Each structure stands twice: as C-alpha cells, then as structure tokens.
Short mmCIF file of C-alpha atoms and ligand atoms in Angstrom, two decimals:
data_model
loop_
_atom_site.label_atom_id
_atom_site.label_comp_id
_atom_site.label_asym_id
_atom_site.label_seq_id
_atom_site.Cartn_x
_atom_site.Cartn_y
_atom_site.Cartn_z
CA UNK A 1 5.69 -14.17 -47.02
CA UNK A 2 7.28 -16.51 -48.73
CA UNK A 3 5.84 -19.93 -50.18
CA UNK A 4 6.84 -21.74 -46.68
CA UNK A 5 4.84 -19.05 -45.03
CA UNK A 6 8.33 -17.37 -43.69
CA UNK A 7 8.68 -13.49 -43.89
CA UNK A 8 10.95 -12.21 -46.81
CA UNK A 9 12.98 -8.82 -46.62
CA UNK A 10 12.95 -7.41 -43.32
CA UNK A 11 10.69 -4.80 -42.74
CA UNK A 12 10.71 -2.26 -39.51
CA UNK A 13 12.07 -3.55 -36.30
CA UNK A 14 10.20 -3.41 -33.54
CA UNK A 15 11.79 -1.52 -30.65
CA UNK A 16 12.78 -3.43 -27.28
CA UNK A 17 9.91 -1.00 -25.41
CA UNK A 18 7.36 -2.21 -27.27
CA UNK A 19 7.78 -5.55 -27.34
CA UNK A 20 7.97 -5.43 -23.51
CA UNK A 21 4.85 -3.64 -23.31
CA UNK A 22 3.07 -5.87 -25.40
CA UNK A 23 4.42 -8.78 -23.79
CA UNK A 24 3.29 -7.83 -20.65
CA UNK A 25 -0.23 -6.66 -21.50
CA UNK A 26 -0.70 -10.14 -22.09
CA UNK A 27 0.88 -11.35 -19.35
CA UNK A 28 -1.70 -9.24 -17.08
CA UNK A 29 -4.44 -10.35 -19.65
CA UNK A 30 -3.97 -13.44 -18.78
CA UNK A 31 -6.80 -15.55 -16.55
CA UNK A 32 -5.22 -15.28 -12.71
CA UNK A 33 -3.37 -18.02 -11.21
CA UNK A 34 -4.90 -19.51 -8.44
CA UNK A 35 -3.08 -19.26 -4.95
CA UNK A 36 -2.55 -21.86 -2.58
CA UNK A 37 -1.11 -21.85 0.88
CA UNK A 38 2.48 -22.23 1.91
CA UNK A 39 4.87 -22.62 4.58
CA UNK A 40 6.87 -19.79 5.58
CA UNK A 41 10.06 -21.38 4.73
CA UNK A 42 8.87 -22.80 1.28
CA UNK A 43 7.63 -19.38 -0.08
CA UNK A 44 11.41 -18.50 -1.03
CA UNK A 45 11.07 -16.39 -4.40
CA UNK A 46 7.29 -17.12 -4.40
CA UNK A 47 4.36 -13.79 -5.24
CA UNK A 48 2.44 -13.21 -2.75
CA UNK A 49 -1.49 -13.56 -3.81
CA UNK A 50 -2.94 -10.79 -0.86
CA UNK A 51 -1.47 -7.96 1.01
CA UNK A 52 -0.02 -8.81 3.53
CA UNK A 53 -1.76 -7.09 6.95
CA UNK A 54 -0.26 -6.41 10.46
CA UNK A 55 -2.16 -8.26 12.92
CA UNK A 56 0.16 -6.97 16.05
CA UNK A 57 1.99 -4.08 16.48
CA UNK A 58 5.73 -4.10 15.93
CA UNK A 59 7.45 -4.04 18.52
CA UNK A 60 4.07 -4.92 20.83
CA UNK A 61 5.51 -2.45 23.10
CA UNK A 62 8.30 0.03 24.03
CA UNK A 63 11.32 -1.89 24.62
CA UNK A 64 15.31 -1.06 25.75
CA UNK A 65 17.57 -0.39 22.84
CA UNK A 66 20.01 -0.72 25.55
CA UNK A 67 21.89 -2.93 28.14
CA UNK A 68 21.18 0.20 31.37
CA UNK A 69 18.98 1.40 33.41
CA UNK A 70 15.25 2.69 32.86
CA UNK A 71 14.32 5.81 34.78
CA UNK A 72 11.58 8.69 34.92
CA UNK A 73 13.01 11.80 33.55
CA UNK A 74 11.34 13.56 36.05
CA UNK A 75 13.74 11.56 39.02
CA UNK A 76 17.22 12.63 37.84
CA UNK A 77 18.20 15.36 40.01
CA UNK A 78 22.01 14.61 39.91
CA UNK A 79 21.44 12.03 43.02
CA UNK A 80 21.76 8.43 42.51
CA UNK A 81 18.62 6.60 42.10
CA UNK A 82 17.96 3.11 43.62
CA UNK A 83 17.27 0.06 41.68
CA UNK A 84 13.87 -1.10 42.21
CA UNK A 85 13.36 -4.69 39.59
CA UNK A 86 16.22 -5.85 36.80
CA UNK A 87 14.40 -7.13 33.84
CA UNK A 88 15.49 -9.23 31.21
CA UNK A 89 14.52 -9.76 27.75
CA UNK A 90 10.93 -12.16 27.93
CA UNK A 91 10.10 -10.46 31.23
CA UNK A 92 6.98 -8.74 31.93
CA UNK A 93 7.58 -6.13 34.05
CA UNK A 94 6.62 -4.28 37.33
CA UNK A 95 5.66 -0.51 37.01
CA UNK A 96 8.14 1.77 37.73
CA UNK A 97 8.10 2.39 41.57
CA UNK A 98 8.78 6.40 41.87
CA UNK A 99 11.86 8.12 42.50
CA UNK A 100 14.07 4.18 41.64
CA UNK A 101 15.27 3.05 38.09
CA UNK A 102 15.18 -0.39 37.02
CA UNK A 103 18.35 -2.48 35.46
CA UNK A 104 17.16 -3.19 31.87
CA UNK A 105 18.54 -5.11 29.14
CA UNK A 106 18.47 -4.56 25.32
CA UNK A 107 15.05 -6.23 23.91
CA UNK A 108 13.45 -5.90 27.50
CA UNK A 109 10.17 -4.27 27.89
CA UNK A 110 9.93 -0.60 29.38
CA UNK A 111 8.53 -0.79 32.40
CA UNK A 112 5.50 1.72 32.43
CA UNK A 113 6.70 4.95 34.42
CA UNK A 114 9.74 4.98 32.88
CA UNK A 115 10.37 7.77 30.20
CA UNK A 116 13.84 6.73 29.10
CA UNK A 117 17.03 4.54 29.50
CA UNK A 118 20.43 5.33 30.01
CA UNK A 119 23.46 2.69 28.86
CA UNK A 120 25.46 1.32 31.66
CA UNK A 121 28.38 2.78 30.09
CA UNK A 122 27.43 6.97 31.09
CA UNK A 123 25.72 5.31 34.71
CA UNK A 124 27.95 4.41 37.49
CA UNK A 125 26.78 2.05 39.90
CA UNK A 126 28.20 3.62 44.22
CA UNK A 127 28.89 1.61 46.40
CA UNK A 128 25.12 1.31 47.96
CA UNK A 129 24.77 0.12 44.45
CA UNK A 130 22.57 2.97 43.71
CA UNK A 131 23.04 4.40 40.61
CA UNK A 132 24.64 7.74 39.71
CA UNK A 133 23.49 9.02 35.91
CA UNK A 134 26.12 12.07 34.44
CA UNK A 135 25.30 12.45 31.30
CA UNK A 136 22.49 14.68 30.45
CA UNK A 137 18.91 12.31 29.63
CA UNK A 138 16.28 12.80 27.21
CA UNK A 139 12.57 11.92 27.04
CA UNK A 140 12.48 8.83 25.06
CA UNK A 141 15.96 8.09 24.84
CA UNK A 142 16.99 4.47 24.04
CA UNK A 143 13.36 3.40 24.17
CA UNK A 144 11.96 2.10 20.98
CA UNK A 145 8.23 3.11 20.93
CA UNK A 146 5.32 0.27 20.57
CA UNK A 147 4.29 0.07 16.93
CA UNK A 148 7.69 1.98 15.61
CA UNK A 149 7.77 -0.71 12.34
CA UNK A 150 4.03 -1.56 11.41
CA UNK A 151 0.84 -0.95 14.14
CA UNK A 152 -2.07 -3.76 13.58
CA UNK A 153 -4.39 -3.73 10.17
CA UNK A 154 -1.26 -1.91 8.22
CA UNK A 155 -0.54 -3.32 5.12
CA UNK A 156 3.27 -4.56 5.41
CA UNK A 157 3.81 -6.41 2.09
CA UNK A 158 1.30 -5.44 -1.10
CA UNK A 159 -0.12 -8.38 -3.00
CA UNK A 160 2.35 -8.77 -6.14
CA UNK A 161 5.28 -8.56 -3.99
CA UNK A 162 7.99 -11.72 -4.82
CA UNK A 163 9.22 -12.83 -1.14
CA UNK A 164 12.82 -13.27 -0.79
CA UNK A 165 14.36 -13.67 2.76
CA UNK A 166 13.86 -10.40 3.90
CA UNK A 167 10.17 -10.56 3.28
CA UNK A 168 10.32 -14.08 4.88
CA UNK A 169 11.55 -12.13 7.71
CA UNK A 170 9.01 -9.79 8.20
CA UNK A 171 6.41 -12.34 8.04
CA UNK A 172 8.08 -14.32 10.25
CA UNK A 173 8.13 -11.10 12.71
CA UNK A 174 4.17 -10.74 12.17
CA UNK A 175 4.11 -14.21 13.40
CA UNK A 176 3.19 -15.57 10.25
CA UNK A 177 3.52 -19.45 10.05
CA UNK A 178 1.75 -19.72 6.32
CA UNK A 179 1.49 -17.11 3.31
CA UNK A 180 -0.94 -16.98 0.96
CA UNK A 181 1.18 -17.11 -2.86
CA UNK A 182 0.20 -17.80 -6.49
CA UNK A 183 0.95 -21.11 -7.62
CA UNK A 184 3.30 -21.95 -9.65
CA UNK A 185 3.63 -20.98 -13.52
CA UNK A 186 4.26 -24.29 -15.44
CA UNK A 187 6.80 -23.76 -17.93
CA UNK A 188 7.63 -26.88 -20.93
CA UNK A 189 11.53 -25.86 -22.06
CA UNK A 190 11.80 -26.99 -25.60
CA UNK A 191 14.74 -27.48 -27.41
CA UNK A 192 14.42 -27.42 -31.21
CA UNK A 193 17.55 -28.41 -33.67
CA UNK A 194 18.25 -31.73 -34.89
CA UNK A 195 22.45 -30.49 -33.97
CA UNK A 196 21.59 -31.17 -30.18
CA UNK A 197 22.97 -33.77 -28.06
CA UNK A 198 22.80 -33.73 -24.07
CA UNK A 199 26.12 -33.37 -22.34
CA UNK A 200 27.18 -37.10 -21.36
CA UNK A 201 26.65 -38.55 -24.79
CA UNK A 202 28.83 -38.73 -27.35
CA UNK A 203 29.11 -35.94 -29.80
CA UNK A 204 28.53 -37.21 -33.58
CA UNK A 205 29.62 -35.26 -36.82
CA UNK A 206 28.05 -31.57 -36.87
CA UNK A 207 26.74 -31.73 -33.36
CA UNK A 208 26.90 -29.54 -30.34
CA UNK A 209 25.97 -30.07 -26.76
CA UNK A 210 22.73 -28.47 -25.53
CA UNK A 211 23.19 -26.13 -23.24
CA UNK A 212 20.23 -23.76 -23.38
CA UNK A 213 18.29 -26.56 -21.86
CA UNK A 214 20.32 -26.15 -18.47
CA UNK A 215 20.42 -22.28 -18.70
CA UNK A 216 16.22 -21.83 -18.65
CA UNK A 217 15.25 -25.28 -16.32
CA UNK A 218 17.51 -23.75 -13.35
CA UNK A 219 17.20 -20.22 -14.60
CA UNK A 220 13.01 -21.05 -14.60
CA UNK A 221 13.31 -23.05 -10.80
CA UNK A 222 15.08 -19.92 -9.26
CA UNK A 223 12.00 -17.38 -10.53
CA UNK A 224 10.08 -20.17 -8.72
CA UNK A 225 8.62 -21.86 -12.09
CA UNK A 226 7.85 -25.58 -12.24
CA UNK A 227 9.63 -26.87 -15.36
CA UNK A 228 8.58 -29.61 -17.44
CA UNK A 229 11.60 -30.20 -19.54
CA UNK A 230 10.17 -31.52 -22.82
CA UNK A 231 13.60 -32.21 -24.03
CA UNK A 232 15.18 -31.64 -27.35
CA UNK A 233 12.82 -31.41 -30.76
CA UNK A 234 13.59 -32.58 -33.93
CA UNK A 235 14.01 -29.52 -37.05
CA UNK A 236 10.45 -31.39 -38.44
CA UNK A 237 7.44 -29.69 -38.70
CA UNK A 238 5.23 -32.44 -37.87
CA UNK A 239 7.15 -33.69 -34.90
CA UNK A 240 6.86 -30.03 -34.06
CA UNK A 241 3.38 -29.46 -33.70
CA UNK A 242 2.91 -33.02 -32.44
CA UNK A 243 5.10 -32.39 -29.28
CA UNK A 244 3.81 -29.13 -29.09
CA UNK A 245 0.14 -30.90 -28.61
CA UNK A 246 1.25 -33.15 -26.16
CA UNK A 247 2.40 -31.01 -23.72
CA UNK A 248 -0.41 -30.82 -21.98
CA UNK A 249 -1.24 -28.56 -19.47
CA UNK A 250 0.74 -25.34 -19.29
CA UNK A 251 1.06 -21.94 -18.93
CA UNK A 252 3.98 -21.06 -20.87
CA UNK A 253 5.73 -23.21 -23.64
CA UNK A 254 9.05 -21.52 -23.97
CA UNK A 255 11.37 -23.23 -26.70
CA UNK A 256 15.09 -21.79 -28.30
CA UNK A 257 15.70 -22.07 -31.88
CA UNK A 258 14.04 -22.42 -34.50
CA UNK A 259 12.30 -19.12 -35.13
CA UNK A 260 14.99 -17.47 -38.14
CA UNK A 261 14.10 -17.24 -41.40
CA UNK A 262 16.22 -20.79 -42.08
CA UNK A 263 15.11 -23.73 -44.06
CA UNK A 264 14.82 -25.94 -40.71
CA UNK A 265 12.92 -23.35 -38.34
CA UNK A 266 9.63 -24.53 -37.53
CA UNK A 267 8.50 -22.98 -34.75
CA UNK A 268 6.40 -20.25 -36.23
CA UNK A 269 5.17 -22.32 -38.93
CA UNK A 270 3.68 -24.81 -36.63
CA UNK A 271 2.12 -21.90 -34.11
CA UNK A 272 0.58 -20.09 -37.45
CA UNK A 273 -0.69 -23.29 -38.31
CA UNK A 274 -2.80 -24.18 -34.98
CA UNK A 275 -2.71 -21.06 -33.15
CA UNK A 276 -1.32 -17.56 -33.83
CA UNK A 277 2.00 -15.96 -34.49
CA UNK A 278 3.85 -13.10 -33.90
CA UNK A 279 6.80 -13.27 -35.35
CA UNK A 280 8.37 -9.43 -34.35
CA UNK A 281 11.83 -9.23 -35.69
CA UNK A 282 12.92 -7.24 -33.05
CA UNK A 283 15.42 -4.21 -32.31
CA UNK A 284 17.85 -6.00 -30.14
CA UNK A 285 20.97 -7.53 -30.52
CA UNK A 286 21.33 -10.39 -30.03
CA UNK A 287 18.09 -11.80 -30.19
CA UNK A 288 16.14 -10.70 -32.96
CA UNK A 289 13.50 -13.14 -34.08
CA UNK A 290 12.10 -13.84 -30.95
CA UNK A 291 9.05 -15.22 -31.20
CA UNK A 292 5.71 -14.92 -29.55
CA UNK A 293 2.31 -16.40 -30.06
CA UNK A 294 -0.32 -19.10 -29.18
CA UNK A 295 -0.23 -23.01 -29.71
CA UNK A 296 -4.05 -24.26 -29.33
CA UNK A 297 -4.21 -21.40 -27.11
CA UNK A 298 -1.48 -22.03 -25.09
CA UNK A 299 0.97 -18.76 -24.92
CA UNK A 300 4.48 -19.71 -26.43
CA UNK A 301 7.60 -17.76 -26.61
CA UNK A 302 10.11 -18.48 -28.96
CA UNK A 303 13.73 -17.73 -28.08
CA UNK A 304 16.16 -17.46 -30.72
CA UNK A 305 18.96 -20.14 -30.33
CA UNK A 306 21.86 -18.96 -30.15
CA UNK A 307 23.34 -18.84 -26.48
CA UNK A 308 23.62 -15.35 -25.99
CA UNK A 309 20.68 -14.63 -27.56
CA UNK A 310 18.74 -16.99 -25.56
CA UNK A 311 19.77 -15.48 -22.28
CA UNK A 312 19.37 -11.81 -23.38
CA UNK A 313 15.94 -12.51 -24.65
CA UNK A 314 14.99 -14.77 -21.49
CA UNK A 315 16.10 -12.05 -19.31
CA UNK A 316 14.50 -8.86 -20.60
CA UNK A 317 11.52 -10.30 -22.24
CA UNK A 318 10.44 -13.70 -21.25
CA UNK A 319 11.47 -13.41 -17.20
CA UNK A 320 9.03 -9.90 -17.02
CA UNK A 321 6.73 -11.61 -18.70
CA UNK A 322 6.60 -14.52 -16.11
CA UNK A 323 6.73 -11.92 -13.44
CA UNK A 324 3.73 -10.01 -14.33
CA UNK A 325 1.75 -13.53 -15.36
CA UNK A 326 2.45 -14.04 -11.17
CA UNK A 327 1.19 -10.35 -10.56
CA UNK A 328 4.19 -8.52 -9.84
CA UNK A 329 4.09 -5.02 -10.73
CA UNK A 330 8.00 -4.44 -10.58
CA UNK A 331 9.41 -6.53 -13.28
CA UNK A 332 12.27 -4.48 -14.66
CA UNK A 333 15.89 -5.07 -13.42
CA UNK A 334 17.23 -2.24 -11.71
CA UNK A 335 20.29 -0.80 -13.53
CA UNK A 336 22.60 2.12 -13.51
CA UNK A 337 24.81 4.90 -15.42
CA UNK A 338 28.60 4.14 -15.95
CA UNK A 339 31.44 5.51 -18.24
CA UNK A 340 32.12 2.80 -21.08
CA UNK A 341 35.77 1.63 -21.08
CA UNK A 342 35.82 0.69 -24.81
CA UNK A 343 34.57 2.32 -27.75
CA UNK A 344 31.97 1.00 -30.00
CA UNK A 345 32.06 2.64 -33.37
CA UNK A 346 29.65 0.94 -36.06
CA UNK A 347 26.53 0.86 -34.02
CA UNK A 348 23.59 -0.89 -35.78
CA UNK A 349 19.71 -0.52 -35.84
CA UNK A 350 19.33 -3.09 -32.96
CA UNK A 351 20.14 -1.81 -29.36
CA UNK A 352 22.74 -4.13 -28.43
CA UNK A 353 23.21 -6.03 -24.94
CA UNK A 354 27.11 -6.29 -24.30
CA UNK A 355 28.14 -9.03 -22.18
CA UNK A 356 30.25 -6.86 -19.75
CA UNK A 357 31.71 -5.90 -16.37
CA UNK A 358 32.48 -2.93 -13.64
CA UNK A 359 36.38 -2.40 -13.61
CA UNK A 360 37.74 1.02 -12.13
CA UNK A 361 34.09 2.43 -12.37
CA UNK A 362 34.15 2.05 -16.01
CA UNK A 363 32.05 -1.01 -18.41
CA UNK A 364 34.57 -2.91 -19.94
CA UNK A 365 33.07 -5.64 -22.49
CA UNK A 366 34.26 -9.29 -23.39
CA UNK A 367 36.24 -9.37 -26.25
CA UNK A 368 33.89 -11.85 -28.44
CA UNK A 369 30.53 -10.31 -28.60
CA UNK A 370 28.94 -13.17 -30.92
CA UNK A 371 25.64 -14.60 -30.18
CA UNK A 372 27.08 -18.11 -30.22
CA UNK A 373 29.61 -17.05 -27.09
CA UNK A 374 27.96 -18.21 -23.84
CA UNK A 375 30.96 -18.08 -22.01
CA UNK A 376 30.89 -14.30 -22.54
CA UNK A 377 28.30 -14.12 -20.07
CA UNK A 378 29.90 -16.14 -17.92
CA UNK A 379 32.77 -13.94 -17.34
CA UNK A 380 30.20 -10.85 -17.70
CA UNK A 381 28.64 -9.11 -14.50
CA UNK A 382 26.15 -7.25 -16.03
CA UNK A 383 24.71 -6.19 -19.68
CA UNK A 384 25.75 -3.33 -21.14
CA UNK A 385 22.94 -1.57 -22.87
CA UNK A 386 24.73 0.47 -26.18
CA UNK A 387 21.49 2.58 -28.27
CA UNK A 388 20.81 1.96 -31.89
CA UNK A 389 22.78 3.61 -33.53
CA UNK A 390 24.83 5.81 -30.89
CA UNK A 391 28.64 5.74 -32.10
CA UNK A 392 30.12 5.53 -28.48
CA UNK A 393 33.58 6.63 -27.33
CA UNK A 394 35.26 6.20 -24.38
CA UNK A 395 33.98 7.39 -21.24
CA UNK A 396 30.41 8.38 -22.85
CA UNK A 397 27.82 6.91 -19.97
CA UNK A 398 26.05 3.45 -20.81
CA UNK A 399 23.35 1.91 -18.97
CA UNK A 400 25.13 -1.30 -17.09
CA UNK A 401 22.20 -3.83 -15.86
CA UNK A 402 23.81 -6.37 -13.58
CA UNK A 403 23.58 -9.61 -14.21
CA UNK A 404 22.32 -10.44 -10.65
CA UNK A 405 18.94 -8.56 -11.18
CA UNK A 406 18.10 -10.81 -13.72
CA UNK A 407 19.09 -14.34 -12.53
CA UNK A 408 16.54 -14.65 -9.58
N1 LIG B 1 19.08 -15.19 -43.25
C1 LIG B 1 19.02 -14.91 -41.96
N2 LIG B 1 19.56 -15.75 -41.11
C2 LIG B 1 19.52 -15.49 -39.78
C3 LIG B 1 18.91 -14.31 -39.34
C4 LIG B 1 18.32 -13.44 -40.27
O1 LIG B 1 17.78 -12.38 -39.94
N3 LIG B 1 18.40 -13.79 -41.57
N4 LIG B 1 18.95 -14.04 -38.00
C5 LIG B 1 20.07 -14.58 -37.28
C6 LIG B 1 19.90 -14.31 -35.89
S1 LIG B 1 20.11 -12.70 -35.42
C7 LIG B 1 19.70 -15.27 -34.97
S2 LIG B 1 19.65 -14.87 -33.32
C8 LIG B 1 19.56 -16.67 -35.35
C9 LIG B 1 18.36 -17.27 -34.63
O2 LIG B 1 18.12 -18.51 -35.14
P1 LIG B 1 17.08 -19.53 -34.54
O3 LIG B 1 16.47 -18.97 -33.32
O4 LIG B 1 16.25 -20.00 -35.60
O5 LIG B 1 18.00 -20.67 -33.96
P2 LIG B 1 18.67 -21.88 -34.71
O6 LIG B 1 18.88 -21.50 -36.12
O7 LIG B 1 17.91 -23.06 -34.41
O8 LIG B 1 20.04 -21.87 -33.94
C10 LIG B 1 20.91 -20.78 -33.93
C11 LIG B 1 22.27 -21.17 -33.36
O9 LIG B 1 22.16 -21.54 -32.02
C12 LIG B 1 22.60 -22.87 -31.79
N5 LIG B 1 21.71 -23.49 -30.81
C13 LIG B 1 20.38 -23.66 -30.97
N6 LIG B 1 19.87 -24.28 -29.89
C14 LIG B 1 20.88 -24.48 -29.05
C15 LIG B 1 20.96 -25.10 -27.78
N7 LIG B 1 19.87 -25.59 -27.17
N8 LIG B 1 22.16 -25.16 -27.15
C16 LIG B 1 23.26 -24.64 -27.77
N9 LIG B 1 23.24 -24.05 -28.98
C17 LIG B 1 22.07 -23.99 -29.61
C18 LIG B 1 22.46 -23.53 -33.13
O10 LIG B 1 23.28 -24.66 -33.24
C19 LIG B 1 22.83 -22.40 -34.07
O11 LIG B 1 24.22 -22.26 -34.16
O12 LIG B 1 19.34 -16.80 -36.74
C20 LIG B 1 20.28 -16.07 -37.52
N10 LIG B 1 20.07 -16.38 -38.88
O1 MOO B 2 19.68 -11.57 -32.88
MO1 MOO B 2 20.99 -12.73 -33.21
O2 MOO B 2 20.98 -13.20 -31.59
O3 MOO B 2 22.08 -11.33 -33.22
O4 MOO B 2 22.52 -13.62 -33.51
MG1 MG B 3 17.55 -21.07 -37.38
#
C-alpha cells in the first residue's frame, strides 16, 4: 500500500468465479429480510418468502377439452346416441343418464358416467337429432382429468422463486388474492466524481453528464429494489464518508467511481477507514476494481465508473448478489454457445464481456469496445463472454449471455 493507503503494483487477479461466490456467500449470510403481504397484482418481479401450496386441485375436476359430445365408451355401438343435458362452461352437471351423450362445451365439467368426449367435428347430428359418432373413441379422450396441473397440499412455487406474470398466473389459478414476498432491498445509488452534472443542466468545462445514475435507479426498480438516489458525491474524502453516514438505513449502498488506484478515488479509503474493504482487482474486463466491503456495517459495492464497466459489473456481480440477499437460489443469467463472427487476437488476463449481438447465428461485436462506450450496449443484445487469454478466430464457439436475462 501506498502512503494514501491505495494498493501499488497489481498483484493476482481474482477470477470472475470467485468473486461471485464470495459475493454471494454474503449475500446468503446476510440477516433475512422480513416479508410482508402483497396483492397479487403488485408482486410483479417480487421473491416469494414461502412455498407456495395447492389448496384445490387443478382443474377441480375432469372437464371437456372440447366443443362435442360426452358419452360412455361402453354406449357406442355404431348407433346414434340421444342427447340427454347440454352443458356449458360454469354448469354443474347431471349424471350421465345410460345409453344418451350429453352436448358439452370446452371448459365444461364431465358429467360423471361419461368416459370420454368426441368433437362435433367427427359426430354428426340425424335428423332425430340423435347423434351418430364414426370415428373410433377412446377411454379418456378429450377429458382433462381432475388434478392434471397441481392436486391440493402440492407445492406449486418454492420459496425463493421471483414472480413474474406467469407465476402471477398460477397464483391467480390457485385462487390466490395475496402472496406472501420479501420486502424490498433498499438500495442508496451513489455517484462519486466531481466531472458529473445531471442531464438538464448546463455542461461546464471538463464535465460530462451522469448517466450511470439513470442506468442502476431503473435498472434497481425493475429487480424490484427501492432506490434512494443519494445523488452525485463530490471526489473528497470527507464529504465521502459523511454522505456515506447519512444514508441511513439500508441494505445495500451501491456507488460507481471512485474505486481505481487515481488521486481522486475515495471510495475505498473511506470504507477502510470506518468499516472494511475489499478491494479485489478483479479478472474481468471491463470492470476491474470493483469494490466490495462494509461502511459502519452497512454492505457497499463499489462499481467502477466507467459506463460499460458499470453495467457489466452491475449485471454479473451486484444484480446476483441482490438476488440471493432476496433468497433466490437461481441467480445466474441463462446463456448459450454461438460461433464468433470476428476474431479477437490479443486476449488479456481479464475475461472480457463484449458488447455484442446474434446475426446469421454468429456473435458479431460493436466496433468500440472501450469502457467509456455506453452506447455499445445499447446497440448490443447480449454479452459476449471471450476467456483470458483464448486467441479466438472466427467461428470458434463463445458463450453469448443476452442482454434480456440480465435487465429484469
Ligand atoms: N493507473 C491505473 N488507472 C486505472 C486503472 C488501473 O488499474 N490503474 N484501472 C482503470 C479501469 S480498468 C477502470 S474500470 C477505471 C475505474 O475507475 P473508477 O471506478 O475509479 O472511476 P472514475 O475514475 O471515477 O471514473 C472512470 C470513468 O468513468 C466516468 N464516469 C464516472 N462516473 C460516471 C457517471 N456516473 N456517468 C458517466 N460517466 C462516469 C469518469 O468520468 C471516468 O471517465 O479506472 C481506470 N484507471
Ligand atoms: O476494468 Mo476497466 O472497466 O477495463 O476500464
Ligand atoms: Mg478513478
């Protein structure tokens, strides 16, 4: 360490994997977030904080799959059959008087008696208006069985699970008006560097607009955060750790900038001042010094400023870690194989996250790859994930993580 308590040469890097893994160990370390009780309709992207358990079954019983005609097996003898009750979708209806069928519709309950249903479209209907079957029937055809999705005490949705509309849905088919979900992690966005203006004011000598701000508060809403934006922070190390002290409650302080090795980063002196540090210099590119550690015991991770860098780190570290903090076990974005489309042939020591997209099956990548480039990510689809130090030619197979994994 230096005299301003900065490392010096850089030693080791530590590899993506195990930053991950540590960050997420202390995620599930972590005291649990209480829960609270929600409206169906306002649990969009929330975690569910207990299994969710059948209480019916699903369907409550056999019903048509068909617009036809229910029938015993047992009564099709090539004649017609008579039609004894129509029943409609919402009915309850009368057993199934022997030797008749009944005119069903799709949703409608079996009638009990019946063994299967025909579609009007293989049943023709004489002029007695009884009804003449051709095709050959099957036990159990068209009928969907009571209890074919869940049967009552089954555990539908585990505990951990992040509810999107689809598992809206399926409460909403268990006749669930309320869930049970962990609150809310409470995030304070800071953003250091005496450079930053907000958009909508004028820009003075040497200064750039702030746009990480925007990227993590609506990037931090849609994981179903509540942000307290603390605003922009001055490169000062006392107004540093004062407006990290008055922050107040929180579970997360997550901040760009300010965590290099540079004359006016203060981030990790201030958190190895009144808390800890763990400044890991990692294997990834971009992103490198992010930045992890405790402020008066309040966890705080440090993304490195640069635009790029901000979102790679935010997506493959700091969203997991808010993930598993909410209990959910899955927290790694689903990606796949392709062929790269462009060579890459001075790999470093950092695995590198290529701001890229899918064109003819093959990754192609944006032709400025610098840290600084947000709008590289904007015209991206996915990252493209290049080893350290793999020399890649064309049409070797990358690993292509899609941007739309990461962004809810
Ligand atoms: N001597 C060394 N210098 C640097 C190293 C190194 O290893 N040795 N690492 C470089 C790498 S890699 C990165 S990444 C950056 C990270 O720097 P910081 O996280 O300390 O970020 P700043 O220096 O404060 O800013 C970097 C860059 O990003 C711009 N920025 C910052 N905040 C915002 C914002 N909210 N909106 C838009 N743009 C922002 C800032 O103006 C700088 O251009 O360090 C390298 N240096
Ligand atoms: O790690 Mo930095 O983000 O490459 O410029
Ligand atoms: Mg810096």
């Amino acid at each position: 360490m230096n005299p301003a308590g900065k490392p010096g040469k850089q030693g080791a890097l530590m590899p993506v994997e195990e930053a991950l893994e540590r960050l997420l160990a202390m995620a599930g370390s972590a005291p649990i977030l209480e829960r609270e009780r929600l409206p169906l309709a306002a649990a969009q992207g929330r975690v569910l904080a207990e299994a969710l358990i059948s209480s019916l079954d699903l369907p409550p019983w056999p019903n048509s799959a068909m617009d036809g005609y229910a029938l015993r097996l047992e009564d099709w003898r090539g004649e017609p059959l008579p039609v004894s009750q129509r029943i409609f979708a919402g009915q309850a209806p009368e057993p199934l008087q022997p030797g008749t069928c009944a005119r069903i519709f799709t949703g409608a309950p079996v009638p009990a008696g019946a063994d299967c249903v025909e579609m009007q479209e293989n049943a023709q209907v004489q002029d007695d208006q009884r009804v003449l079957f051709s095709e050959p029937l099957q036990l159990g055809q068209n009928i969907r069985p009571q209890g074919q999705e869940t049967t009552v005490g089954e555990e539908v949705l585990a505990a951990g699970t992040r509810l999107g509309p689809i598992e809206q849905g399926l409460a909403a088919s268990l006749g669930c008006a309320e869930l049970e979900v962990v609150r809310r992690v409470r995030v304070a966005v800071l953003s250091t560097g005496d450079e930053l203006v907000e958009p909508g004011q004028p820009l003075g000598p040497g200064q750039i607009y702030n746009s990480n701000r925007v990227v993590l508060c609506s990037w931090l809403q849609r994981l179903g955060c509540e942000v307290l934006d603390a605003g922009i922070l001055p490169d000062d190390l006392a107004a540093t750790r004062q407006r990290l002290a008055e922050l107040g409650e929180v579970d997360l302080i997550l901040s760009t900038g300010g965590v290099s090795v540079g004359e006016a980063d203060f981030l990790g002196i201030a958190l190895r001042e009144e808390g800890e540090l763990a400044l890991w210099k990692l294997a990834i590119k971009p992103g490198k010094p992010l930045t992890f550690g405790h402020f008066r015991g309040v966890p705080v991770i440090g993304l490195p400023g640069n635009p790029a860098s901000t979102l790679v780190t935010f997506a493959l570290l700091a969203r997991p870690y808010l993930l598993r903090r909410q209990g959910v076990q899955q927290v790694q974005p689903l990606s796949f194989q392709v062929p790269a489309g462009f060579v890459w042939p001075q790999p470093g020591n950092r695995r590198e996250y290529l701001r890229g997209r899918l064109e003819n099956g093959q990754a192609i990548i944006y032709r400025n790859q610098s840290s600084g480039v947000l709008r590289s990510a904007a015209w991206a689809e996915g990252l493209v994930e290049v080893l350290e130090g793999r020399t890649l030619v064309q049409g070797d197979r990358v690993n292509f993580i899609p941007l739309s994994e990461v962004l809810d």
